[in-house]
GROMACS .gro file of C-alpha atoms in nm:
model
  509
    1MET     CA    1  -0.001   0.000  -0.004
    2SER     CA    2   0.118   0.353  -0.077
    3GLN     CA    3   0.139   0.620   0.197
    4LYS     CA    4  -0.186   0.777   0.068
    5GLN     CA    5  -0.369   0.443   0.082
    6MET     CA    6  -0.247   0.369   0.426
    7LYS     CA    7  -0.364   0.707   0.559
    8GLU     CA    8  -0.702   0.660   0.389
    9ALA     CA    9  -0.746   0.316   0.545
   10PHE     CA   10  -0.641   0.455   0.883
   11VAL     CA   11  -0.949   0.675   0.900
   12SER     CA   12  -1.193   0.434   0.729
   13ASN     CA   13  -1.435   0.164   0.844
   14LEU     CA   14  -1.476   0.300   1.195
   15ASN     CA   15  -1.786   0.268   1.422
   16GLY     CA   16  -1.756   0.554   1.672
   17THR     CA   17  -1.814   0.562   2.048
   18SER     CA   18  -2.103   0.606   2.285
   19VAL     CA   19  -2.332   0.910   2.301
   20LEU     CA   20  -2.247   0.940   2.671
   21GLU     CA   21  -1.876   0.969   2.620
   22ILE     CA   22  -1.924   1.240   2.353
   23THR     CA   23  -2.158   1.429   2.583
   24GLN     CA   24  -1.908   1.415   2.869
   25GLY     CA   25  -1.639   1.535   2.638
   26LEU     CA   26  -1.852   1.830   2.528
   27CYS     CA   27  -1.914   1.942   2.888
   28PHE     CA   28  -1.546   1.940   2.966
   29PRO     CA   29  -1.445   2.256   2.773
   30ALA     CA   30  -1.749   2.437   2.920
   31PHE     CA   31  -1.610   2.379   3.272
   32CYS     CA   32  -1.261   2.480   3.150
   33ILE     CA   33  -1.402   2.819   3.041
   34LEU     CA   34  -1.562   2.862   3.382
   35CYS     CA   35  -1.242   2.779   3.570
   36ARG     CA   36  -1.052   3.019   3.340
   37GLY     CA   37  -1.293   3.292   3.451
   38PHE     CA   38  -1.251   3.207   3.821
   39LEU     CA   39  -0.876   3.201   3.786
   40ILE     CA   40  -0.864   3.552   3.619
   41ILE     CA   41  -1.081   3.693   3.904
   42LEU     CA   42  -0.846   3.548   4.166
   43LEU     CA   43  -0.542   3.674   3.989
   44GLN     CA   44  -0.690   4.025   3.966
   45HIS     CA   45  -0.787   4.022   4.330
   46SER     CA   46  -0.479   3.853   4.481
   47CYS     CA   47  -0.189   4.012   4.292
   48SER     CA   48  -0.097   4.279   4.039
   49PHE     CA   49  -0.231   4.084   3.746
   50SER     CA   50  -0.068   4.176   3.417
   51HIS     CA   51  -0.312   4.271   3.139
   52THR     CA   52  -0.061   4.229   2.857
   53TRP     CA   53  -0.177   4.036   2.553
   54LYS     CA   54   0.100   3.786   2.605
   55THR     CA   55  -0.014   3.699   2.953
   56ARG     CA   56  -0.378   3.671   2.850
   57PHE     CA   57  -0.299   3.460   2.549
   58PHE     CA   58  -0.081   3.222   2.755
   59ILE     CA   59  -0.364   3.176   3.015
   60ASP     CA   60  -0.628   3.118   2.755
   61PHE     CA   61  -0.417   2.879   2.556
   62VAL     CA   62  -0.308   2.668   2.853
   63ILE     CA   63  -0.658   2.651   3.010
   64LEU     CA   64  -0.875   2.629   2.696
   65ILE     CA   65  -0.672   2.474   2.415
   66LEU     CA   66  -0.418   2.236   2.567
   67PRO     CA   67  -0.677   2.043   2.779
   68LEU     CA   68  -0.880   1.981   2.462
   69VAL     CA   69  -0.568   1.851   2.284
   70ALA     CA   70  -0.503   1.615   2.581
   71THR     CA   71  -0.868   1.502   2.594
   72LEU     CA   72  -0.862   1.392   2.224
   73THR     CA   73  -0.530   1.210   2.267
   74ILE     CA   74  -0.359   1.078   2.578
   75LEU     CA   75  -0.638   1.142   2.822
   76ALA     CA   76  -0.917   1.012   2.600
   77SER     CA   77  -0.982   0.711   2.830
   78PHE     CA   78  -1.017   0.932   3.139
   79ILE     CA   79  -1.290   1.181   3.034
   80PRO     CA   80  -1.509   1.120   3.342
   81LEU     CA   81  -1.210   1.169   3.566
   82GLU     CA   82  -1.110   1.481   3.379
   83LEU     CA   83  -1.462   1.617   3.413
   84LEU     CA   84  -1.469   1.542   3.792
   85THR     CA   85  -1.131   1.702   3.834
   86VAL     CA   86  -1.221   2.028   3.664
   87ILE     CA   87  -1.551   2.046   3.859
   88VAL     CA   88  -1.370   1.999   4.186
   89PHE     CA   89  -1.100   2.251   4.083
   90GLY     CA   90  -1.365   2.500   3.981
   91ALA     CA   91  -1.554   2.455   4.306
   92GLY     CA   92  -1.237   2.514   4.498
   93LEU     CA   93  -1.168   2.838   4.304
   94LEU     CA   94  -1.525   2.960   4.360
   95TYR     CA   95  -1.490   2.891   4.729
   96GLN     CA   96  -1.173   3.096   4.742
   97ILE     CA   97  -1.351   3.379   4.565
   98TYR     CA   98  -1.639   3.364   4.818
   99GLN     CA   99  -1.397   3.367   5.107
  100ARG     CA  100  -1.224   3.676   4.965
  101ARG     CA  101  -1.539   3.863   4.859
  102THR     CA  102  -1.524   4.235   4.879
  103CYS     CA  103  -1.902   4.290   4.843
  104TYR     CA  104  -2.149   4.172   5.109
  105ALA     CA  105  -1.865   4.052   5.326
  106ARG     CA  106  -2.084   4.006   5.633
  107VAL     CA  107  -2.399   3.900   5.466
  108PRO     CA  108  -2.516   3.530   5.482
  109VAL     CA  109  -2.488   3.335   5.154
  110GLN     CA  110  -2.870   3.304   5.128
  111LYS     CA  111  -2.908   3.683   5.126
  112ILE     CA  112  -2.623   3.717   4.874
  113LEU     CA  113  -2.801   3.483   4.639
  114GLU     CA  114  -3.122   3.667   4.674
  115LYS     CA  115  -2.958   3.986   4.584
  116PHE     CA  116  -2.769   3.831   4.299
  117LEU     CA  117  -3.090   3.692   4.140
  118THR     CA  118  -3.229   4.045   4.106
  119ILE     CA  119  -2.938   4.205   3.918
  120SER     CA  120  -2.928   4.271   3.548
  121VAL     CA  121  -2.660   4.192   3.291
  122GLU     CA  122  -2.574   4.305   2.944
  123SER     CA  123  -2.335   4.222   2.662
  124GLU     CA  124  -2.291   4.307   2.298
  125TYR     CA  125  -2.338   3.938   2.229
  126ILE     CA  126  -2.443   3.618   2.405
  127PRO     CA  127  -2.118   3.486   2.562
  128ALA     CA  128  -2.248   3.127   2.562
  129ILE     CA  129  -2.309   3.134   2.184
  130SER     CA  130  -1.964   3.277   2.118
  131CYS     CA  131  -1.801   3.006   2.332
  132PHE     CA  132  -2.016   2.742   2.163
  133ARG     CA  133  -1.890   2.840   1.823
  134VAL     CA  134  -1.529   2.867   1.941
  135ILE     CA  135  -1.536   2.523   2.108
  136THR     CA  136  -1.674   2.345   1.798
  137ASN     CA  137  -1.422   2.529   1.579
  138VAL     CA  138  -1.123   2.452   1.805
  139PHE     CA  139  -1.237   2.092   1.846
  140THR     CA  140  -1.261   2.052   1.466
  141ALA     CA  141  -0.916   2.212   1.419
  142VAL     CA  142  -0.757   1.971   1.668
  143ALA     CA  143  -0.935   1.667   1.538
  144ILE     CA  144  -0.867   1.711   1.164
  145LEU     CA  145  -0.496   1.676   1.232
  146ALA     CA  146  -0.499   1.449   1.537
  147VAL     CA  147  -0.702   1.187   1.352
  148ASP     CA  148  -0.396   1.116   1.136
  149PHE     CA  149  -0.187   1.020   1.442
  150PRO     CA  150  -0.201   0.682   1.624
  151VAL     CA  151  -0.247   0.867   1.956
  152PHE     CA  152  -0.593   0.978   1.843
  153PRO     CA  153  -0.849   0.708   1.953
  154ARG     CA  154  -1.009   0.547   1.642
  155ARG     CA  155  -1.347   0.558   1.822
  156PHE     CA  156  -1.341   0.938   1.804
  157ALA     CA  157  -1.292   0.951   1.422
  158LYS     CA  158  -1.580   0.988   1.172
  159THR     CA  159  -1.787   0.678   1.141
  160GLU     CA  160  -1.815   0.486   0.810
  161LEU     CA  161  -2.192   0.424   0.800
  162TYR     CA  162  -2.356   0.402   1.147
  163GLY     CA  163  -2.243   0.524   1.488
  164THR     CA  164  -2.153   0.834   1.678
  165GLY     CA  165  -1.792   0.955   1.645
  166ALA     CA  166  -1.661   1.275   1.823
  167MET     CA  167  -1.564   1.413   1.477
  168ASP     CA  168  -1.917   1.352   1.353
  169PHE     CA  169  -2.040   1.609   1.598
  170GLY     CA  170  -1.784   1.868   1.485
  171VAL     CA  171  -1.945   1.900   1.141
  172GLY     CA  172  -2.302   1.924   1.272
  173GLY     CA  173  -2.212   2.152   1.559
  174PHE     CA  174  -2.043   2.389   1.318
  175VAL     CA  175  -2.363   2.409   1.118
  176PHE     CA  176  -2.577   2.458   1.432
  177GLY     CA  177  -2.345   2.729   1.565
  178THR     CA  178  -2.344   2.921   1.231
  179ALA     CA  179  -2.728   2.919   1.232
  180MET     CA  180  -2.750   3.069   1.578
  181VAL     CA  181  -2.587   3.389   1.461
  182CYS     CA  182  -2.726   3.412   1.110
  183LEU     CA  183  -2.826   3.751   0.964
  184GLU     CA  184  -3.190   3.670   0.990
  185ILE     CA  185  -3.166   3.652   1.369
  186ARG     CA  186  -2.940   3.948   1.419
  187ARG     CA  187  -3.144   4.178   1.201
  188LYS     CA  188  -3.518   4.140   1.238
  189ASP     CA  189  -3.568   4.384   0.946
  190TYR     CA  190  -3.348   4.178   0.719
  191ILE     CA  191  -3.599   4.168   0.433
  192LYS     CA  192  -3.605   4.517   0.279
  193GLY     CA  193  -3.800   4.539  -0.044
  194SER     CA  194  -3.909   4.233  -0.231
  195ARG     CA  195  -3.830   3.886  -0.108
  196PHE     CA  196  -3.680   3.789  -0.442
  197TYR     CA  197  -3.444   4.086  -0.425
  198TYR     CA  198  -3.338   3.984  -0.071
  199PHE     CA  199  -3.271   3.631  -0.188
  200THR     CA  200  -3.065   3.725  -0.490
  201LYS     CA  201  -2.867   3.979  -0.286
  202SER     CA  202  -2.800   3.726  -0.010
  203LEU     CA  203  -2.656   3.482  -0.261
  204TYR     CA  204  -2.347   3.697  -0.281
  205THR     CA  205  -2.266   3.609   0.076
  206VAL     CA  206  -2.183   3.248  -0.029
  207TRP     CA  207  -1.908   3.345  -0.275
  208PRO     CA  208  -1.626   3.291  -0.015
  209LEU     CA  209  -1.758   2.935   0.034
  210ILE     CA  210  -1.760   2.873  -0.338
  211PHE     CA  211  -1.406   2.999  -0.371
  212LEU     CA  212  -1.287   2.792  -0.071
  213GLY     CA  213  -1.471   2.479  -0.186
  214ILE     CA  214  -1.328   2.494  -0.541
  215GLY     CA  215  -0.987   2.591  -0.406
  216ARG     CA  216  -0.980   2.297  -0.174
  217LEU     CA  217  -1.093   2.058  -0.447
  218VAL     CA  218  -0.820   2.181  -0.691
  219ILE     CA  219  -0.543   2.162  -0.429
  220ILE     CA  220  -0.647   1.813  -0.301
  221LYS     CA  221  -0.663   1.664  -0.647
  222SER     CA  222  -0.345   1.831  -0.769
  223ILE     CA  223  -0.123   1.711  -0.489
  224GLY     CA  224  -0.281   1.366  -0.452
  225TYR     CA  225  -0.376   1.425  -0.084
  226GLN     CA  226  -0.546   1.139   0.100
  227GLU     CA  227  -0.926   1.144   0.092
  228HIS     CA  228  -1.207   0.963   0.265
  229ILE     CA  229  -1.438   0.920  -0.033
  230THR     CA  230  -1.744   0.792   0.155
  231GLU     CA  231  -1.745   1.105   0.372
  232TYR     CA  232  -1.879   1.346   0.107
  233GLY     CA  233  -1.790   1.191  -0.234
  234VAL     CA  234  -1.520   1.230  -0.496
  235HIS     CA  235  -1.548   1.607  -0.558
  236TRP     CA  236  -1.768   1.728  -0.279
  237ASN     CA  237  -1.647   1.879   0.051
  238PHE     CA  238  -1.791   2.060   0.357
  239PHE     CA  239  -1.775   2.398   0.192
  240PHE     CA  240  -2.011   2.279  -0.082
  241THR     CA  241  -2.244   2.143   0.178
  242MET     CA  242  -2.256   2.478   0.349
  243ILE     CA  243  -2.330   2.648   0.020
  244VAL     CA  244  -2.628   2.421  -0.046
  245VAL     CA  245  -2.752   2.459   0.321
  246ARG     CA  246  -2.726   2.836   0.304
  247MET     CA  247  -2.908   2.861  -0.031
  248ILE     CA  248  -3.199   2.633   0.075
  249THR     CA  249  -3.232   2.789   0.426
  250LEU     CA  250  -3.249   3.136   0.263
  251LEU     CA  251  -3.554   3.033   0.071
  252LEU     CA  252  -3.706   2.865   0.379
  253LEU     CA  253  -3.650   3.168   0.600
  254ILE     CA  254  -3.810   3.393   0.335
  255ILE     CA  255  -4.117   3.161   0.309
  256PHE     CA  256  -4.168   3.069   0.678
  257PRO     CA  257  -4.165   3.293   0.984
  258LEU     CA  258  -3.847   3.273   1.196
  259ASN     CA  259  -4.035   3.145   1.505
  260LYS     CA  260  -4.162   2.841   1.296
  261SER     CA  261  -3.815   2.721   1.213
  262TRP     CA  262  -3.842   2.429   1.455
  263ILE     CA  263  -4.148   2.308   1.264
  264VAL     CA  264  -3.961   2.330   0.943
  265ALA     CA  265  -3.655   2.148   1.089
  266LEU     CA  266  -3.877   1.870   1.227
  267SER     CA  267  -4.071   1.836   0.900
  268ILE     CA  268  -3.762   1.814   0.685
  269SER     CA  269  -3.588   1.551   0.905
  270ILE     CA  270  -3.900   1.335   0.926
  271LEU     CA  271  -3.979   1.355   0.557
  272TYR     CA  272  -3.612   1.288   0.468
  273GLN     CA  273  -3.613   0.975   0.699
  274LEU     CA  274  -3.936   0.855   0.534
  275ALA     CA  275  -3.771   0.896   0.195
  276LEU     CA  276  -3.474   0.693   0.314
  277ASP     CA  277  -3.697   0.416   0.443
  278PHE     CA  278  -3.960   0.394   0.172
  279THR     CA  279  -3.791   0.500  -0.151
  280PRO     CA  280  -3.462   0.395  -0.324
  281LEU     CA  281  -3.290   0.699  -0.175
  282LYS     CA  282  -3.088   0.504   0.089
  283ARG     CA  283  -2.978   0.251  -0.166
  284LEU     CA  284  -2.869   0.539  -0.395
  285ILE     CA  285  -2.650   0.687  -0.119
  286LEU     CA  286  -2.489   0.357  -0.027
  287TYR     CA  287  -2.453   0.183  -0.363
  288GLY     CA  288  -2.513   0.433  -0.640
  289THR     CA  289  -2.758   0.418  -0.933
  290ASP     CA  290  -2.644   0.073  -1.043
  291GLY     CA  291  -2.639  -0.084  -0.699
  292SER     CA  292  -2.268  -0.178  -0.717
  293GLY     CA  293  -2.110   0.139  -0.562
  294THR     CA  294  -2.045   0.317  -0.898
  295ARG     CA  295  -1.889   0.654  -0.902
  296VAL     CA  296  -1.967   0.726  -1.265
  297GLY     CA  297  -2.144   1.055  -1.314
  298LEU     CA  298  -2.158   1.367  -1.103
  299LEU     CA  299  -2.437   1.240  -0.873
  300ASN     CA  300  -2.288   0.901  -0.815
  301ALA     CA  301  -1.947   1.056  -0.751
  302ASN     CA  302  -2.086   1.292  -0.481
  303ARG     CA  303  -2.408   1.121  -0.368
  304GLU     CA  304  -2.323   1.132   0.002
  305GLY     CA  305  -2.251   1.507   0.009
  306VAL     CA  306  -2.541   1.605  -0.218
  307ILE     CA  307  -2.815   1.402  -0.053
  308SER     CA  308  -2.698   1.441   0.311
  309SER     CA  309  -2.732   1.820   0.277
  310LEU     CA  310  -3.096   1.782   0.353
  311GLY     CA  311  -3.010   1.661   0.706
  312TYR     CA  312  -2.785   1.958   0.758
  313VAL     CA  313  -3.064   2.192   0.643
  314ALA     CA  314  -3.279   2.053   0.925
  315ILE     CA  315  -2.997   2.105   1.175
  316TYR     CA  316  -2.948   2.464   1.052
  317MET     CA  317  -3.314   2.541   1.094
  318ALA     CA  318  -3.310   2.402   1.445
  319GLY     CA  319  -3.008   2.628   1.514
  320VAL     CA  320  -3.208   2.927   1.385
  321GLN     CA  321  -3.489   2.851   1.627
  322THR     CA  322  -3.243   2.805   1.917
  323GLY     CA  323  -3.058   3.132   1.831
  324LEU     CA  324  -3.387   3.319   1.812
  325TYR     CA  325  -3.490   3.192   2.155
  326VAL     CA  326  -3.161   3.269   2.323
  327HIS     CA  327  -3.126   3.615   2.164
  328LYS     CA  328  -3.454   3.740   2.307
  329ASN     CA  329  -3.405   4.045   2.530
  330ARG     CA  330  -3.347   3.902   2.873
  331SER     CA  331  -3.134   4.100   3.120
  332HIS     CA  332  -3.217   3.948   3.462
  333ILE     CA  333  -3.030   3.655   3.608
  334LYS     CA  334  -3.357   3.480   3.693
  335ASP     CA  335  -3.459   3.485   3.326
  336LEU     CA  336  -3.123   3.352   3.213
  337ILE     CA  337  -3.150   3.061   3.464
  338LYS     CA  338  -3.484   2.974   3.309
  339VAL     CA  339  -3.337   2.976   2.960
  340ALA     CA  340  -3.049   2.743   3.065
  341CYS     CA  341  -3.288   2.505   3.229
  342PHE     CA  342  -3.518   2.499   2.934
  343LEU     CA  343  -3.220   2.422   2.699
  344LEU     CA  344  -3.112   2.137   2.920
  345LEU     CA  345  -3.454   1.993   2.950
  346ALA     CA  346  -3.501   2.020   2.576
  347ALA     CA  347  -3.170   1.830   2.534
  348ILE     CA  348  -3.275   1.553   2.766
  349SER     CA  349  -3.606   1.518   2.585
  350LEU     CA  350  -3.422   1.492   2.255
  351PHE     CA  351  -3.184   1.231   2.391
  352ILE     CA  352  -3.483   1.021   2.493
  353SER     CA  353  -3.631   1.066   2.150
  354LEU     CA  354  -3.283   0.964   2.002
  355TYR     CA  355  -3.301   0.637   2.197
  356ILE     CA  356  -3.647   0.563   2.065
  357VAL     CA  357  -3.554   0.649   1.708
  358GLN     CA  358  -3.240   0.431   1.718
  359VAL     CA  359  -3.427   0.139   1.853
  360ASN     CA  360  -3.729   0.162   1.627
  361VAL     CA  361  -3.627   0.344   1.311
  362GLU     CA  362  -3.253   0.369   1.236
  363ALA     CA  363  -2.919   0.432   1.411
  364VAL     CA  364  -2.722   0.751   1.380
  365SER     CA  365  -2.562   0.792   1.035
  366ARG     CA  366  -2.345   1.086   0.952
  367ARG     CA  367  -2.302   0.961   0.603
  368MET     CA  368  -2.677   0.993   0.538
  369ALA     CA  369  -2.748   1.270   0.794
  370ASN     CA  370  -3.064   1.081   0.885
  371LEU     CA  371  -3.326   1.159   1.149
  372ALA     CA  372  -3.127   1.011   1.434
  373PHE     CA  373  -2.819   1.206   1.334
  374CYS     CA  374  -3.012   1.533   1.331
  375ILE     CA  375  -3.161   1.462   1.674
  376TRP     CA  376  -2.824   1.368   1.815
  377ILE     CA  377  -2.657   1.685   1.685
  378VAL     CA  378  -2.930   1.920   1.813
  379ALA     CA  379  -2.945   1.744   2.153
  380SER     CA  380  -2.562   1.754   2.195
  381SER     CA  381  -2.558   2.117   2.084
  382LEU     CA  382  -2.822   2.211   2.342
  383ILE     CA  383  -2.635   2.033   2.620
  384LEU     CA  384  -2.325   2.227   2.531
  385LEU     CA  385  -2.505   2.555   2.496
  386GLY     CA  386  -2.703   2.505   2.823
  387SER     CA  387  -2.387   2.415   3.013
  388LEU     CA  388  -2.212   2.729   2.882
  389LEU     CA  389  -2.506   2.945   2.976
  390LEU     CA  390  -2.509   2.802   3.331
  391GLY     CA  391  -2.136   2.863   3.349
  392ASP     CA  392  -2.191   3.222   3.247
  393ILE     CA  393  -2.439   3.264   3.536
  394ILE     CA  394  -2.201   3.108   3.786
  395LEU     CA  395  -1.918   3.331   3.657
  396SER     CA  396  -2.150   3.638   3.693
  397PHE     CA  397  -2.204   3.537   4.061
  398ALA     CA  398  -1.832   3.526   4.114
  399LYS     CA  399  -1.792   3.869   3.957
  400PHE     CA  400  -2.073   3.983   4.179
  401LEU     CA  401  -1.870   3.892   4.489
  402ILE     CA  402  -1.548   4.075   4.388
  403LYS     CA  403  -1.555   4.449   4.334
  404GLY     CA  404  -1.429   4.549   3.986
  405ALA     CA  405  -1.381   4.194   3.855
  406LEU     CA  406  -1.317   4.189   3.485
  407VAL     CA  407  -1.349   3.865   3.281
  408PRO     CA  408  -1.345   3.891   2.897
  409CYS     CA  409  -1.628   3.720   2.708
  410SER     CA  410  -1.872   3.726   3.000
  411TRP     CA  411  -2.178   3.919   3.108
  412LYS     CA  412  -2.136   4.270   3.236
  413LEU     CA  413  -2.321   4.342   3.563
  414ILE     CA  414  -2.503   4.667   3.519
  415HIS     CA  415  -2.757   4.694   3.802
  416SER     CA  416  -2.774   4.632   4.178
  417PRO     CA  417  -3.084   4.610   4.389
  418VAL     CA  418  -2.922   4.819   4.664
  419THR     CA  419  -2.960   5.195   4.667
  420ASN     CA  420  -2.590   5.245   4.720
  421LYS     CA  421  -2.490   5.426   4.409
  422LYS     CA  422  -2.121   5.383   4.473
  423TYR     CA  423  -2.166   5.001   4.491
  424SER     CA  424  -2.382   4.988   4.181
  425GLU     CA  425  -2.115   5.171   3.979
  426SER     CA  426  -1.846   4.936   4.118
  427LEU     CA  427  -2.006   4.641   3.942
  428VAL     CA  428  -1.835   4.761   3.622
  429SER     CA  429  -1.461   4.788   3.679
  430GLU     CA  430  -1.259   5.095   3.591
  431THR     CA  431  -1.052   4.885   3.346
  432GLU     CA  432  -1.358   4.757   3.175
  433ARG     CA  433  -1.509   5.101   3.152
  434LYS     CA  434  -1.191   5.238   2.989
  435VAL     CA  435  -1.176   4.958   2.743
  436SER     CA  436  -1.536   5.015   2.650
  437GLU     CA  437  -1.496   5.395   2.610
  438ARG     CA  438  -1.182   5.364   2.395
  439LYS     CA  439  -1.323   5.069   2.195
  440GLU     CA  440  -1.007   4.869   2.257
  441PRO     CA  441  -1.002   4.503   2.157
  442SER     CA  442  -1.059   4.278   2.451
  443LEU     CA  443  -0.747   4.066   2.532
  444CYS     CA  444  -0.927   3.738   2.488
  445LEU     CA  445  -0.854   3.439   2.268
  446ILE     CA  446  -1.221   3.333   2.268
  447ILE     CA  447  -1.336   3.666   2.123
  448ALA     CA  448  -1.045   3.657   1.869
  449LEU     CA  449  -1.141   3.308   1.751
  450ASN     CA  450  -1.510   3.401   1.737
  451ARG     CA  451  -1.446   3.710   1.523
  452LYS     CA  452  -1.213   3.525   1.279
  453GLN     CA  453  -1.382   3.181   1.268
  454LEU     CA  454  -1.371   3.124   0.896
  455ILE     CA  455  -1.008   3.240   0.871
  456PHE     CA  456  -0.916   3.006   1.161
  457PHE     CA  457  -1.094   2.715   0.995
  458LEU     CA  458  -0.915   2.785   0.668
  459LEU     CA  459  -0.576   2.829   0.834
  460SER     CA  460  -0.623   2.501   1.024
  461ASN     CA  461  -0.699   2.313   0.701
  462ILE     CA  462  -0.395   2.456   0.525
  463THR     CA  463  -0.156   2.385   0.816
  464THR     CA  464  -0.305   2.033   0.855
  465GLY     CA  465  -0.229   1.966   0.487
  466LEU     CA  466   0.127   2.099   0.522
  467ILE     CA  467   0.199   1.887   0.830
  468ASN     CA  468   0.068   1.574   0.665
  469LEU     CA  469   0.296   1.637   0.367
  470MET     CA  470   0.600   1.690   0.588
  471VAL     CA  471   0.544   1.440   0.872
  472ASP     CA  472   0.489   1.066   0.857
  473THR     CA  473   0.192   1.084   1.097
  474LEU     CA  474   0.121   0.709   1.094
  475HIS     CA  475   0.456   0.621   1.253
  476THR     CA  476   0.505   0.889   1.513
  477SER     CA  477   0.554   0.847   1.888
  478THR     CA  478   0.300   0.975   2.137
  479LEU     CA  479   0.539   1.245   2.260
  480TRP     CA  480   0.620   1.369   1.914
  481ALA     CA  481   0.249   1.368   1.813
  482LEU     CA  482   0.160   1.577   2.113
  483PHE     CA  483   0.437   1.826   2.040
  484VAL     CA  484   0.321   1.862   1.675
  485LEU     CA  485  -0.041   1.901   1.775
  486SER     CA  486   0.041   2.163   2.047
  487LEU     CA  487   0.268   2.362   1.819
  488TYR     CA  488   0.003   2.344   1.536
  489MET     CA  489  -0.265   2.488   1.766
  490PHE     CA  490  -0.030   2.739   1.923
  491THR     CA  491   0.070   2.872   1.587
  492ASN     CA  492  -0.290   2.887   1.447
  493CYS     CA  493  -0.425   3.058   1.764
  494LEU     CA  494  -0.142   3.306   1.783
  495ILE     CA  495  -0.185   3.413   1.420
  496ILE     CA  496  -0.558   3.464   1.473
  497TYR     CA  497  -0.499   3.643   1.797
  498ILE     CA  498  -0.252   3.885   1.644
  499LEU     CA  499  -0.480   3.947   1.347
  500TYR     CA  500  -0.756   4.031   1.593
  501LEU     CA  501  -0.541   4.262   1.806
  502GLN     CA  502  -0.413   4.443   1.496
  503ASP     CA  503  -0.772   4.473   1.383
  504LYS     CA  504  -0.693   4.304   1.047
  505THR     CA  505  -1.061   4.258   0.966
  506ILE     CA  506  -1.084   4.017   0.675
  507LYS     CA  507  -1.459   3.962   0.620
  508LEU     CA  508  -1.513   3.629   0.457
  509SER     CA  509  -1.866   3.572   0.591
   0.00000   0.00000   0.00000
């Protein structure tokens, strides 16, 4: 076998892992983000904490990026223990913050909680959504290179036909996260003039994806890079899937009201599953038009990517509904707690539905993006989003305890129930107020990655290709693989961070 064939075989014919293990893995970075916030508060309170970009970048990289690299490699078999460790560590940090609180120092904890529940918060964006998008993007960046090393567990790689692999969530989570911040949600008056004019004008927004999709296809074919054909097909790739999804959802969002997106998502996923079960559609995806796996003709060559786009349309519409719900104007902590609880309850309900569908209809299949796959992606996304939102609330409580605490990418406390004006003003730190007034970029890796997502994704794909061409990934030691992965993520994150700080705004989406 050639090197290319060995690499293709290395990522083929895999069956994934359990839904529970992936769910635990998704909750882990959410707790890391919370611990990062606690640590920043303690450093600000306990010592003369340096606000230089180098210090902030180092803290964010060590707490947010490196643990994810370890979780997908050497610590993959200890995810429950990792989760327990980070929870205990976070609880210890929160206890230290409570012990050193500078507000309500002599007030019982019950009274503090009562006062906290009445405060208001604000932010230019929803921190939980930003963190969600960054986590899925960083996870994808780590996985697309790590999967080529033996240190990456095969059960985490993309499944061949049925099953739930960790990398299978990355694709669906990316679509879901993109939908939550789509233009239709951010601008309620998005349709100005005729609907046809809006549709044609909006089509121009997909040109970067067309360029990237064609560019990736040309490069892959010209250098003979390894491919997993049954993932999308011979010529198809994820960029083409996003183009189709965006074009179809543009039409759907013009025809149907935004608040009915969940009905559209449910209808598409059920109708698509019925088509898989009662028409030759499933046979076409698996075996082609002649039933022998032919790749002759454009449809046969790319049948997985073309047809599975319907499932991703359903996921996108579910993401639109979720984004619309979370973006509703809510400023009180009590309201945010209700939102987080609703998201988690919805996720649990969907996981129950997933079990029923897998037993009675069909197992999860990323290759077909069937009903079970759509339910799994949405349920897992809601678990992650709900966990991040709860983390934001707990972090806000920690900021409430320490006068002038400043944590990037978190809610700003803007109101206090007490009549003490001096205390009310102290909820926003002097540093935060100056940054806001001067419109300075926040020294935060999460914000940087969120602002430059498409560039980060493109950069990760390019550097992954370069490393694969230079390094024999199949025969590397564990230590060398970890070094390469850490250096790869450090370089990508640093480039994006510097671009963000220098305000090199390259708008690709």
